[in-house]
Short mmCIF file of C-alpha atoms in Angstrom, two decimals:
data_model
loop_
_atom_site.label_atom_id
_atom_site.label_comp_id
_atom_site.label_asym_id
_atom_site.label_seq_id
_atom_site.Cartn_x
_atom_site.Cartn_y
_atom_site.Cartn_z
CA UNK A 1 -23.23 42.40 108.51
CA UNK A 2 -19.78 43.94 108.35
CA UNK A 3 -20.98 47.00 110.29
CA UNK A 4 -22.39 44.76 113.03
CA UNK A 5 -19.11 42.87 113.28
CA UNK A 6 -17.15 46.11 113.50
CA UNK A 7 -19.49 47.35 116.24
CA UNK A 8 -19.06 44.10 118.21
CA UNK A 9 -15.29 44.22 117.78
CA UNK A 10 -15.25 47.72 119.25
CA UNK A 11 -17.07 46.47 122.32
CA UNK A 12 -14.53 43.74 122.91
CA UNK A 13 -11.75 44.20 125.43
CA UNK A 14 -8.17 43.89 124.20
CA UNK A 15 -7.18 40.31 123.45
CA UNK A 16 -4.76 38.35 121.31
CA UNK A 17 -6.10 37.75 117.78
CA UNK A 18 -4.81 34.17 117.95
CA UNK A 19 -7.10 33.22 120.84
CA UNK A 20 -9.66 30.47 120.25
CA UNK A 21 -13.29 30.88 121.30
CA UNK A 22 -12.79 28.77 124.43
CA UNK A 23 -9.69 30.77 125.36
CA UNK A 24 -11.65 34.01 124.95
CA UNK A 25 -14.22 32.64 127.42
CA UNK A 26 -11.54 31.80 129.97
CA UNK A 27 -8.84 34.43 129.65
CA UNK A 28 -8.42 38.19 129.60
CA UNK A 29 -5.95 40.72 130.93
CA UNK A 30 -7.91 41.08 134.19
CA UNK A 31 -8.21 37.31 134.67
CA UNK A 32 -4.58 36.39 134.06
CA UNK A 33 -2.01 36.61 136.88
CA UNK A 34 -1.34 40.20 137.87
CA UNK A 35 1.81 41.70 136.37
CA UNK A 36 4.72 42.50 138.66
CA UNK A 37 4.32 46.29 138.30
CA UNK A 38 0.70 46.08 139.53
CA UNK A 39 1.51 44.17 142.74
CA UNK A 40 1.58 47.37 144.75
CA UNK A 41 -0.42 46.49 147.88
CA UNK A 42 1.94 46.34 150.86
CA UNK A 43 1.11 45.41 154.45
CA UNK A 44 0.27 49.03 155.31
CA UNK A 45 -2.23 49.17 152.43
CA UNK A 46 -4.13 46.17 153.76
CA UNK A 47 -4.18 47.73 157.23
CA UNK A 48 -5.49 50.99 155.75
CA UNK A 49 -8.04 48.99 153.76
CA UNK A 50 -9.55 47.47 156.91
CA UNK A 51 -9.42 50.74 158.84
CA UNK A 52 -11.32 52.29 155.95
CA UNK A 53 -13.76 49.42 155.54
CA UNK A 54 -14.64 49.29 159.25
CA UNK A 55 -15.82 52.90 159.31
CA UNK A 56 -19.26 52.64 157.76
CA UNK A 57 -22.84 52.94 158.95
CA UNK A 58 -23.42 49.16 159.15
CA UNK A 59 -20.46 48.59 161.48
CA UNK A 60 -21.48 51.56 163.59
CA UNK A 61 -24.94 50.08 164.15
CA UNK A 62 -24.09 46.38 164.48
CA UNK A 63 -23.99 46.49 168.28
CA UNK A 64 -27.54 47.86 168.39
CA UNK A 65 -28.99 44.51 167.37
CA UNK A 66 -26.96 42.81 170.09
CA UNK A 67 -28.17 45.14 172.83
CA UNK A 68 -31.66 44.69 171.39
CA UNK A 69 -31.30 40.96 172.13
CA UNK A 70 -30.74 41.80 175.80
CA UNK A 71 -26.95 41.91 176.06
CA UNK A 72 -25.14 44.52 178.11
CA UNK A 73 -22.78 46.83 176.24
CA UNK A 74 -19.66 44.98 177.35
CA UNK A 75 -21.13 41.58 176.43
CA UNK A 76 -21.99 42.95 172.98
CA UNK A 77 -18.47 44.34 172.62
CA UNK A 78 -16.95 41.00 173.60
CA UNK A 79 -19.06 39.38 170.85
CA UNK A 80 -17.68 41.89 168.35
CA UNK A 81 -14.09 41.07 169.33
CA UNK A 82 -14.71 37.33 169.16
CA UNK A 83 -16.76 37.45 165.95
CA UNK A 84 -14.29 39.50 163.94
CA UNK A 85 -11.38 37.68 165.56
CA UNK A 86 -12.81 34.37 164.33
CA UNK A 87 -13.53 35.53 160.80
CA UNK A 88 -10.10 37.10 160.26
CA UNK A 89 -8.27 33.74 159.79
CA UNK A 90 -10.81 32.73 157.14
CA UNK A 91 -10.11 35.97 155.24
CA UNK A 92 -6.37 35.33 155.46
CA UNK A 93 -6.76 31.68 154.39
CA UNK A 94 -8.85 32.43 151.31
CA UNK A 95 -6.64 35.38 150.38
CA UNK A 96 -3.53 33.18 150.39
CA UNK A 97 -3.82 31.70 146.85
CA UNK A 98 -4.58 35.14 145.47
CA UNK A 99 -1.49 36.60 147.14
CA UNK A 100 0.78 33.69 146.20
CA UNK A 101 -0.28 33.22 142.58
CA UNK A 102 -1.66 36.75 142.00
CA UNK A 103 -5.05 35.63 140.67
CA UNK A 104 -8.54 36.87 141.54
CA UNK A 105 -11.48 35.04 143.12
CA UNK A 106 -13.10 33.85 139.85
CA UNK A 107 -9.84 32.15 138.82
CA UNK A 108 -9.17 30.67 142.26
CA UNK A 109 -12.72 29.24 142.19
CA UNK A 110 -11.84 27.36 138.98
CA UNK A 111 -9.32 25.21 140.86
CA UNK A 112 -12.06 23.70 143.03
CA UNK A 113 -15.33 24.05 141.09
CA UNK A 114 -13.91 23.57 137.59
CA UNK A 115 -13.44 25.85 134.61
CA UNK A 116 -17.16 26.06 133.83
CA UNK A 117 -18.51 24.96 137.21
CA UNK A 118 -17.00 28.05 138.83
CA UNK A 119 -19.32 30.32 136.83
CA UNK A 120 -22.26 29.68 139.17
CA UNK A 121 -20.20 30.73 142.20
CA UNK A 122 -18.99 33.78 140.31
CA UNK A 123 -22.52 34.71 139.24
CA UNK A 124 -23.74 34.16 142.79
CA UNK A 125 -21.18 36.56 144.24
CA UNK A 126 -21.47 39.06 141.37
CA UNK A 127 -25.27 39.33 141.62
CA UNK A 128 -25.08 39.94 145.36
CA UNK A 129 -22.41 42.60 144.82
CA UNK A 130 -24.65 44.47 142.37
CA UNK A 131 -27.62 44.35 144.74
CA UNK A 132 -25.55 45.44 147.72
CA UNK A 133 -24.10 48.29 145.65
CA UNK A 134 -27.58 49.77 145.38
CA UNK A 135 -28.34 49.21 149.07
CA UNK A 136 -25.09 50.83 150.21
CA UNK A 137 -25.63 53.71 147.77
CA UNK A 138 -29.05 54.26 149.31
CA UNK A 139 -27.44 54.53 152.75
CA UNK A 140 -24.85 56.87 151.25
CA UNK A 141 -27.70 59.03 149.97
CA UNK A 142 -28.91 59.59 153.54
CA UNK A 143 -25.38 60.71 154.51
CA UNK A 144 -25.40 63.10 151.55
CA UNK A 145 -28.76 64.51 152.67
CA UNK A 146 -27.42 65.40 156.13
CA UNK A 147 -24.26 66.91 154.64
CA UNK A 148 -26.26 69.12 152.27
CA UNK A 149 -28.68 70.12 155.03
CA UNK A 150 -25.74 71.25 157.18
CA UNK A 151 -24.60 73.49 154.30
CA UNK A 152 -28.02 74.69 153.13
CA UNK A 153 -30.84 74.15 155.67
CA UNK A 154 -33.36 74.95 152.92
CA UNK A 155 -32.61 71.52 151.41
CA UNK A 156 -35.01 70.16 154.00
CA UNK A 157 -37.84 72.15 152.38
CA UNK A 158 -37.40 71.02 148.75
CA UNK A 159 -40.92 70.30 147.45
CA UNK A 160 -41.73 66.78 146.35
CA UNK A 161 -42.69 66.32 142.69
CA UNK A 162 -42.61 62.51 142.63
CA UNK A 163 -45.65 60.33 143.08
CA UNK A 164 -46.16 58.23 146.19
CA UNK A 165 -45.76 55.07 144.10
CA UNK A 166 -42.12 56.00 143.41
CA UNK A 167 -41.28 55.26 147.03
CA UNK A 168 -38.99 58.29 147.36
CA UNK A 169 -39.22 62.07 147.52
CA UNK A 170 -37.56 64.53 145.18
CA UNK A 171 -35.13 65.60 147.91
CA UNK A 172 -34.12 62.06 148.82
CA UNK A 173 -33.68 61.02 145.19
CA UNK A 174 -31.53 64.08 144.54
CA UNK A 175 -29.28 63.11 147.46
CA UNK A 176 -29.14 59.48 146.35
CA UNK A 177 -28.28 60.48 142.78
CA UNK A 178 -25.55 62.88 143.91
CA UNK A 179 -23.94 60.16 146.02
CA UNK A 180 -24.24 57.70 143.12
CA UNK A 181 -22.72 60.26 140.75
CA UNK A 182 -19.69 61.18 142.85
CA UNK A 183 -18.96 57.47 143.34
CA UNK A 184 -18.43 56.91 139.61
CA UNK A 185 -14.90 58.38 139.34
CA UNK A 186 -13.66 55.99 142.05
CA UNK A 187 -14.70 53.00 139.91
CA UNK A 188 -12.41 54.19 137.11
CA UNK A 189 -9.20 53.52 139.03
CA UNK A 190 -7.67 50.03 138.73
CA UNK A 191 -7.31 47.91 141.85
CA UNK A 192 -3.58 48.52 142.25
CA UNK A 193 -4.22 52.31 142.40
CA UNK A 194 -7.49 52.43 144.35
CA UNK A 195 -5.47 51.73 147.52
CA UNK A 196 -4.96 55.52 147.75
CA UNK A 197 -8.72 55.98 148.31
CA UNK A 198 -8.56 53.61 151.27
CA UNK A 199 -5.55 55.50 152.64
CA UNK A 200 -7.54 58.75 152.45
CA UNK A 201 -10.56 57.14 154.06
CA UNK A 202 -8.35 55.59 156.78
CA UNK A 203 -7.33 59.12 157.76
CA UNK A 204 -10.58 61.06 157.33
CA UNK A 205 -13.14 58.55 158.66
CA UNK A 206 -11.41 57.73 161.99
CA UNK A 207 -10.78 61.44 162.57
CA UNK A 208 -14.48 62.14 162.10
CA UNK A 209 -15.47 59.16 164.25
CA UNK A 210 -13.26 60.25 167.15
CA UNK A 211 -14.52 63.83 166.80
CA UNK A 212 -18.13 62.58 166.93
CA UNK A 213 -17.23 60.41 169.94
CA UNK A 214 -15.76 63.32 171.93
CA UNK A 215 -18.49 65.74 170.86
CA UNK A 216 -21.29 63.50 172.10
CA UNK A 217 -19.58 62.83 175.43
CA UNK A 218 -19.13 66.58 175.97
CA UNK A 219 -22.75 67.31 175.01
CA UNK A 220 -24.06 64.56 177.29
CA UNK A 221 -21.59 65.40 180.11
CA UNK A 222 -20.77 61.71 180.30
CA UNK A 223 -21.06 58.42 178.48
CA UNK A 224 -24.83 58.00 178.97
CA UNK A 225 -27.03 55.32 180.54
CA UNK A 226 -26.35 52.39 178.16
CA UNK A 227 -22.98 51.85 179.83
CA UNK A 228 -24.77 51.16 183.11
CA UNK A 229 -27.52 48.91 181.75
CA UNK A 230 -27.18 45.22 182.76
CA UNK A 231 -28.09 42.36 180.46
CA UNK A 232 -31.74 41.33 180.46
CA UNK A 233 -31.18 37.69 179.46
CA UNK A 234 -29.51 34.95 181.47
CA UNK A 235 -28.49 31.31 181.29
CA UNK A 236 -28.84 29.48 177.98
CA UNK A 237 -30.80 32.38 176.52
CA UNK A 238 -27.80 34.64 177.15
CA UNK A 239 -25.46 32.05 175.60
CA UNK A 240 -27.46 31.75 172.40
CA UNK A 241 -27.92 35.54 172.23
CA UNK A 242 -24.14 35.89 172.31
CA UNK A 243 -23.72 33.15 169.68
CA UNK A 244 -26.23 34.90 167.43
CA UNK A 245 -24.45 38.22 167.99
CA UNK A 246 -20.96 37.06 167.15
CA UNK A 247 -22.34 35.20 164.12
CA UNK A 248 -23.84 38.47 162.89
CA UNK A 249 -20.30 39.87 162.81
CA UNK A 250 -19.10 36.86 160.83
CA UNK A 251 -22.07 37.06 158.43
CA UNK A 252 -21.28 40.73 157.87
CA UNK A 253 -17.89 39.62 156.50
CA UNK A 254 -18.93 36.52 154.54
CA UNK A 255 -18.79 38.27 151.19
CA UNK A 256 -15.31 39.64 151.88
CA UNK A 257 -14.14 36.18 152.94
CA UNK A 258 -15.26 34.78 149.60
CA UNK A 259 -13.68 37.40 147.36
CA UNK A 260 -10.53 37.89 149.47
CA UNK A 261 -8.29 36.88 146.51
CA UNK A 262 -9.41 39.94 144.52
CA UNK A 263 -7.36 42.39 146.58
CA UNK A 264 -4.76 39.82 147.63
CA UNK A 265 -3.86 39.34 143.95
CA UNK A 266 -2.29 42.81 144.07
CA UNK A 267 -0.16 42.04 147.14
CA UNK A 268 3.54 42.84 146.82
CA UNK A 269 4.31 39.64 148.75
CA UNK A 270 2.17 36.89 150.36
CA UNK A 271 3.06 37.98 153.91
CA UNK A 272 1.23 41.27 153.32
CA UNK A 273 -2.13 39.50 153.54
CA UNK A 274 -1.24 37.47 156.65
CA UNK A 275 -0.56 39.06 160.02
CA UNK A 276 -1.64 42.59 158.96
CA UNK A 277 -5.17 41.39 158.16
CA UNK A 278 -5.26 38.96 161.06
CA UNK A 279 -4.79 41.84 163.49
CA UNK A 280 -6.42 44.70 161.61
CA UNK A 281 -9.86 43.08 161.15
CA UNK A 282 -10.79 42.50 164.83
CA UNK A 283 -9.09 45.66 166.11
CA UNK A 284 -10.61 48.12 163.65
CA UNK A 285 -14.15 46.75 163.71
CA UNK A 286 -14.14 46.48 167.50
CA UNK A 287 -12.97 50.06 167.99
CA UNK A 288 -15.60 51.41 165.58
CA UNK A 289 -18.29 49.38 167.37
CA UNK A 290 -17.14 50.82 170.72
CA UNK A 291 -17.45 54.36 169.37
CA UNK A 292 -20.95 53.48 168.17
CA UNK A 293 -21.91 52.24 171.64
CA UNK A 294 -20.75 55.39 173.42
CA UNK A 295 -22.23 57.80 170.89
CA UNK A 296 -25.62 56.07 170.95
CA UNK A 297 -25.53 55.92 174.75
CA UNK A 298 -24.86 59.65 174.85
CA UNK A 299 -27.82 60.30 172.55
CA UNK A 300 -30.12 59.01 175.30
CA UNK A 301 -29.04 61.95 177.47
CA UNK A 302 -28.93 64.54 174.68
CA UNK A 303 -32.29 63.79 173.01
CA UNK A 304 -34.09 61.56 175.48
CA UNK A 305 -33.98 58.49 173.20
CA UNK A 306 -31.36 56.06 171.99
CA UNK A 307 -30.44 56.73 168.36
CA UNK A 308 -28.30 53.94 166.94
CA UNK A 309 -27.91 55.28 163.43
CA UNK A 310 -25.12 57.89 163.31
CA UNK A 311 -26.78 59.49 160.28
CA UNK A 312 -30.10 59.96 162.12
CA UNK A 313 -28.24 61.31 165.15
CA UNK A 314 -26.37 63.87 163.04
CA UNK A 315 -29.67 64.90 161.47
CA UNK A 316 -31.12 65.54 164.93
CA UNK A 317 -28.26 67.95 165.71
CA UNK A 318 -29.54 70.15 162.86
CA UNK A 319 -32.99 70.59 164.39
CA UNK A 320 -33.96 73.76 166.29
CA UNK A 321 -31.69 76.34 164.63
CA UNK A 322 -28.20 74.98 165.39
CA UNK A 323 -25.16 77.24 165.68
CA UNK A 324 -22.64 77.67 162.87
CA UNK A 325 -20.15 75.55 164.82
CA UNK A 326 -22.69 72.73 165.13
CA UNK A 327 -23.51 72.90 161.45
CA UNK A 328 -19.83 72.75 160.53
CA UNK A 329 -19.31 69.79 162.83
CA UNK A 330 -22.25 67.93 161.31
CA UNK A 331 -21.03 68.77 157.81
CA UNK A 332 -17.53 67.44 158.48
CA UNK A 333 -18.72 64.20 160.06
CA UNK A 334 -21.44 63.53 157.47
CA UNK A 335 -19.01 64.30 154.62
CA UNK A 336 -16.65 61.77 156.17
CA UNK A 337 -19.46 59.22 156.22
CA UNK A 338 -20.05 59.93 152.52
CA UNK A 339 -16.38 59.14 151.83
CA UNK A 340 -16.69 56.07 154.07
CA UNK A 341 -19.70 54.76 152.17
CA UNK A 342 -17.98 55.31 148.82
CA UNK A 343 -14.99 53.32 150.06
CA UNK A 344 -17.19 50.53 151.37
CA UNK A 345 -19.11 50.31 148.11
CA UNK A 346 -15.88 50.17 146.11
CA UNK A 347 -14.18 47.56 148.30
CA UNK A 348 -17.09 45.24 148.99
CA UNK A 349 -19.20 45.67 145.86
CA UNK A 350 -17.97 47.40 142.71
CA UNK A 351 -14.55 45.71 142.56
CA UNK A 352 -16.10 42.36 143.45
CA UNK A 353 -18.76 42.76 140.78
CA UNK A 354 -16.09 43.88 138.30
CA UNK A 355 -13.92 40.82 138.89
CA UNK A 356 -16.93 38.49 138.73
CA UNK A 357 -18.50 39.94 135.60
CA UNK A 358 -15.09 39.83 133.94
CA UNK A 359 -15.09 36.07 134.44
CA UNK A 360 -18.65 35.72 133.16
CA UNK A 361 -18.08 37.80 130.00
CA UNK A 362 -14.29 38.15 129.53
CA UNK A 363 -14.66 38.99 125.85
CA UNK A 364 -16.56 42.21 126.54
CA UNK A 365 -16.13 43.11 130.22
CA UNK A 366 -13.11 44.08 132.29
CA UNK A 367 -13.02 45.04 135.97
CA UNK A 368 -13.68 48.71 135.25
CA UNK A 369 -16.68 48.01 133.01
CA UNK A 370 -18.01 45.50 135.51
CA UNK A 371 -17.86 48.12 138.26
CA UNK A 372 -19.92 50.54 136.18
CA UNK A 373 -22.42 47.81 135.41
CA UNK A 374 -22.83 47.29 139.16
CA UNK A 375 -23.45 51.02 139.56
CA UNK A 376 -26.09 50.98 136.80
CA UNK A 377 -27.81 47.95 138.34
CA UNK A 378 -27.61 49.68 141.72
CA UNK A 379 -29.67 52.64 140.54
CA UNK A 380 -32.02 50.67 138.25
CA UNK A 381 -33.06 48.31 141.07
CA UNK A 382 -34.56 51.28 142.99
CA UNK A 383 -33.04 50.18 146.31
CA UNK A 384 -35.13 52.60 148.38
CA UNK A 385 -38.24 50.65 147.37
CA UNK A 386 -36.70 47.34 148.37
CA UNK A 387 -35.64 48.71 151.73
CA UNK A 388 -39.02 50.30 152.47
CA UNK A 389 -41.31 47.62 151.06
CA UNK A 390 -39.92 44.85 153.23
CA UNK A 391 -38.46 45.17 156.70
CA UNK A 392 -36.81 41.81 156.24
CA UNK A 393 -35.05 42.65 152.96
CA UNK A 394 -31.69 43.56 154.49
CA UNK A 395 -32.04 40.61 156.87
CA UNK A 396 -32.63 38.39 153.84
CA UNK A 397 -29.53 39.69 152.11
CA UNK A 398 -27.43 39.19 155.23
CA UNK A 399 -28.85 35.72 155.71
CA UNK A 400 -28.24 34.82 152.09
CA UNK A 401 -24.62 35.91 152.33
CA UNK A 402 -23.76 33.21 154.84
CA UNK A 403 -24.38 30.64 152.12
CA UNK A 404 -21.19 31.94 150.60
CA UNK A 405 -19.49 30.10 153.47
CA UNK A 406 -20.07 26.83 151.58
CA UNK A 407 -18.15 28.23 148.63
CA UNK A 408 -15.35 29.40 150.91
CA UNK A 409 -15.31 26.00 152.62
CA UNK A 410 -14.65 24.24 149.32
CA UNK A 411 -12.07 26.79 148.13
CA UNK A 412 -10.00 26.83 151.32
CA UNK A 413 -10.11 23.04 151.64
CA UNK A 414 -9.01 22.66 148.01
CA UNK A 415 -5.98 24.88 148.48
CA UNK A 416 -4.74 23.69 151.89
CA UNK A 417 -5.86 20.05 152.10
CA UNK A 418 -6.33 18.68 148.56
CA UNK A 419 -3.73 20.16 146.22
CA UNK A 420 -1.82 21.78 149.08
CA UNK A 421 -0.54 24.81 147.24
CA UNK A 422 0.18 23.02 143.93
CA UNK A 423 -1.28 24.91 140.97
CA UNK A 424 -0.87 24.71 137.20
CA UNK A 425 -1.00 28.20 135.78
CA UNK A 426 1.69 29.04 133.23
CA UNK A 427 5.09 28.20 131.82
CA UNK A 428 7.37 29.64 129.16
CA UNK A 429 4.91 28.60 126.45
CA UNK A 430 1.94 30.50 127.86
CA UNK A 431 -1.01 29.97 130.21
CA UNK A 432 -2.10 26.44 130.95
CA UNK A 433 -4.82 24.61 132.85
CA UNK A 434 -6.53 27.57 134.57
CA UNK A 435 -7.02 29.29 131.21
CA UNK A 436 -7.41 26.38 128.81
CA UNK A 437 -10.29 23.98 128.19
CA UNK A 438 -7.96 21.06 127.50
CA UNK A 439 -9.62 17.84 128.58
CA UNK A 440 -6.42 16.59 130.22
CA UNK A 441 -6.06 19.72 132.37
CA UNK A 442 -6.22 19.57 136.15
CA UNK A 443 -9.29 21.81 136.33
CA UNK A 444 -11.36 20.40 133.50
CA UNK A 445 -12.75 17.63 135.76
CA UNK A 446 -15.97 16.34 134.12
CA UNK A 447 -16.96 18.58 131.21
CA UNK A 448 -15.47 21.51 133.12
CA UNK A 449 -17.43 20.87 136.34
CA UNK A 450 -16.10 19.37 139.58
CA UNK A 451 -19.04 17.43 140.96
CA UNK A 452 -17.15 16.78 144.21
CA UNK A 453 -17.19 20.53 144.88
CA UNK A 454 -20.87 20.87 144.03
CA UNK A 455 -21.84 17.94 146.23
CA UNK A 456 -19.97 19.56 149.13
CA UNK A 457 -21.41 23.00 148.34
CA UNK A 458 -24.99 21.71 148.29
CA UNK A 459 -24.43 19.75 151.52
CA UNK A 460 -23.27 22.94 153.23
CA UNK A 461 -26.44 24.69 152.08
CA UNK A 462 -28.85 21.89 152.97
CA UNK A 463 -27.88 21.81 156.63
CA UNK A 464 -28.88 25.49 156.90
CA UNK A 465 -31.78 25.70 154.47
CA UNK A 466 -34.53 25.13 157.08
CA UNK A 467 -33.06 27.72 159.43
CA UNK A 468 -32.65 30.09 156.48
CA UNK A 469 -36.39 29.79 155.85
CA UNK A 470 -36.92 30.77 159.47
CA UNK A 471 -34.76 33.86 159.01
CA UNK A 472 -37.09 34.99 156.21
CA UNK A 473 -40.16 34.76 158.48
CA UNK A 474 -41.36 31.15 158.35
CA UNK A 475 -41.97 28.97 161.40
CA UNK A 476 -39.28 26.31 161.78
CA UNK A 477 -38.15 23.93 164.58
CA UNK A 478 -35.88 25.36 167.28
CA UNK A 479 -33.07 22.93 166.36
CA UNK A 480 -33.02 24.30 162.80
CA UNK A 481 -32.82 27.83 164.18
CA UNK A 482 -29.89 26.90 166.42
CA UNK A 483 -28.04 25.30 163.50
CA UNK A 484 -28.67 28.35 161.38
CA UNK A 485 -27.45 30.66 164.14
CA UNK A 486 -24.06 29.03 163.56
CA UNK A 487 -24.57 28.96 159.78
CA UNK A 488 -21.08 30.09 158.82
CA UNK A 489 -19.48 27.26 160.79
CA UNK A 490 -22.04 24.63 159.83
CA UNK A 491 -21.98 25.59 156.15
CA UNK A 492 -18.20 25.90 156.02
CA UNK A 493 -17.60 22.79 158.12
CA UNK A 494 -20.00 20.47 156.32
CA UNK A 495 -18.84 21.53 152.86
CA UNK A 496 -15.18 21.13 153.90
CA UNK A 497 -15.70 17.66 155.39
CA UNK A 498 -17.73 16.36 152.45
CA UNK A 499 -15.19 17.77 150.01
CA UNK A 500 -12.28 16.07 151.78
CA UNK A 501 -14.12 12.73 151.86
CA UNK A 502 -15.09 12.88 148.18
CA UNK A 503 -11.54 13.75 147.14
CA UNK A 504 -10.26 10.86 149.23
CA UNK A 505 -12.70 8.48 147.53
CA UNK A 506 -12.24 9.96 144.04
CA UNK A 507 -8.77 11.59 143.87
CA UNK A 508 -8.56 14.41 141.30
CA UNK A 509 -5.54 15.12 139.09
CA UNK A 510 -2.87 16.97 141.04
CA UNK A 511 -3.92 15.88 144.53
CA UNK A 512 -0.91 16.21 146.82
CA UNK A 513 0.22 14.89 150.20
CA UNK A 514 2.78 17.65 150.69
CA UNK A 515 2.15 21.37 151.18
CA UNK A 516 4.34 23.37 148.82
CA UNK A 517 3.19 26.55 147.08
CA UNK A 518 4.54 26.07 143.56
CA UNK A 519 3.38 26.35 139.97
CA UNK A 520 3.69 22.77 138.70
CA UNK A 521 3.63 23.83 135.05
CA UNK A 522 7.38 23.27 134.72
CA UNK A 523 7.02 19.51 135.21
CA UNK A 524 6.82 17.40 132.09
CA UNK A 525 3.70 15.34 131.69
CA UNK A 526 1.94 16.58 134.80
CA UNK A 527 -1.38 17.53 133.22
CA UNK A 528 -4.00 14.90 133.80
CA UNK A 529 -1.81 12.77 136.06
CA UNK A 530 -3.41 11.05 139.04
CA UNK A 531 -2.79 11.90 142.67
CA UNK A 532 -0.32 9.08 143.24
CA UNK A 533 2.43 11.12 141.56
CA UNK A 534 1.96 14.05 143.93
CA UNK A 535 2.69 12.53 147.34
CA UNK A 536 5.74 14.71 147.95
CA UNK A 537 8.12 11.89 147.03
CA UNK A 538 7.40 10.68 143.51
CA UNK A 539 7.32 13.80 141.34
CA UNK A 540 8.28 12.96 137.80
CA UNK A 541 11.88 14.12 137.26
CA UNK A 542 11.64 15.93 140.61
CA UNK A 543 15.40 16.36 140.91
CA UNK A 544 16.04 17.36 137.32
CA UNK A 545 13.25 19.87 136.75
CA UNK A 546 13.16 23.27 138.41
CA UNK A 547 10.00 24.14 140.31
CA UNK A 548 8.64 27.55 139.40
CA UNK A 549 8.96 29.41 142.71
CA UNK A 550 6.18 31.67 143.85
CA UNK A 551 7.17 35.26 144.52
#
């Protein structure tokens, strides 16, 4: 028995020996507010982050689905600008509490869903991050294959020793595994240091993208026929096609909206997550989409068919005995896409999974361990089988992600409209309501669950559930489809409205009528006090007690 206990103790992350069991379930080094020396993300780092994140295969191809709906290239590009321009304020809004109080998404979720109620939201986001890690790694494997083929053309002729039931060839698995393997060192670095990877990617990936852009125009002796193609839909059909297109941009960012506090918690100051992200998101994604349009349009002239995937297009350049210069060009661009996919997997998946799993098992898991768990799940789930066995799998994942908008709706409403920036985190005696299961704490609610938040969350899902069924292949009424086409707004809006109404009818402890971003822990007797004492006028001992300012 002693040996088992010693083994378990070795698996535990570092923690204070005086912690109770409930405290060990709620607190760890990676869950507590980020220390001052780790708040290293400045405005330029967030700009580099979005430049890096925008350069990936999914962004490159997103316009293809819009043109497939019948839009002209410029109409599709307008949808990209509008879509990412709309979603940027939501990212900034949900990042705000993370930047102000330096806490990650799982802890911010506790303020609205409750200490224990937040675990479902955290599990929801963490599970999706693990699944998407495998999917993005599979895409990264195709980039690796093209890069290796450019170096050694014989890679294309590697014999297959795997059975057909495996769903993958020996060559493709080798490329997938190599990509998976070289991604592991990046997971090791803590969040406050991983910003250097995004800086590198922000230099290499755009350089490769612009090189690819110019190369294709030169090869095609022009921009290609897509630029001259008019839209094939008109009237209301055109309107709904544009709505669906801009919503696809928003859905593509729903996961990053939800876990925006993870990176914001490392911000050097709250302003770093404001205007820089507000401008960087629409500009970077729109420019990458434009490059994708021109390159794919040029492919129509070069190869006689439109190739929307940049990886497939690069692979075609290696057919028919290419020159050494062509092979080097393909190698450089595909290697840049490998770096781009690693960065995307780290930013959108491994760090998110790490933060979430830390909250689910704080006694044994930290952010680094959680990231490696996501990588293990990513390879064990055999993502190539999921992608090949169902054409609608990626559509299902994208559709499912918009349900995160209901979580974001509750979280943003909680911060800006209910407690209005008033948190209870810590004082000179230690960490308080966000890390303690005290029944009189602000975030204990009812047995640790805020049923107001869950009622609002479920309402935001229900309005879209019929349309969601339609997205997975079932026949549903047109009205349900139209509602679902605006799922981010309907889910976010309904959950926000219901949450406001329920908090008006049943005021929670700490409800405020005045927006002021402060840690209320310095006030005597504030825990468990009703909303009437937080109207901006009647704070207990307001003039004699110092508010803890937020850096």
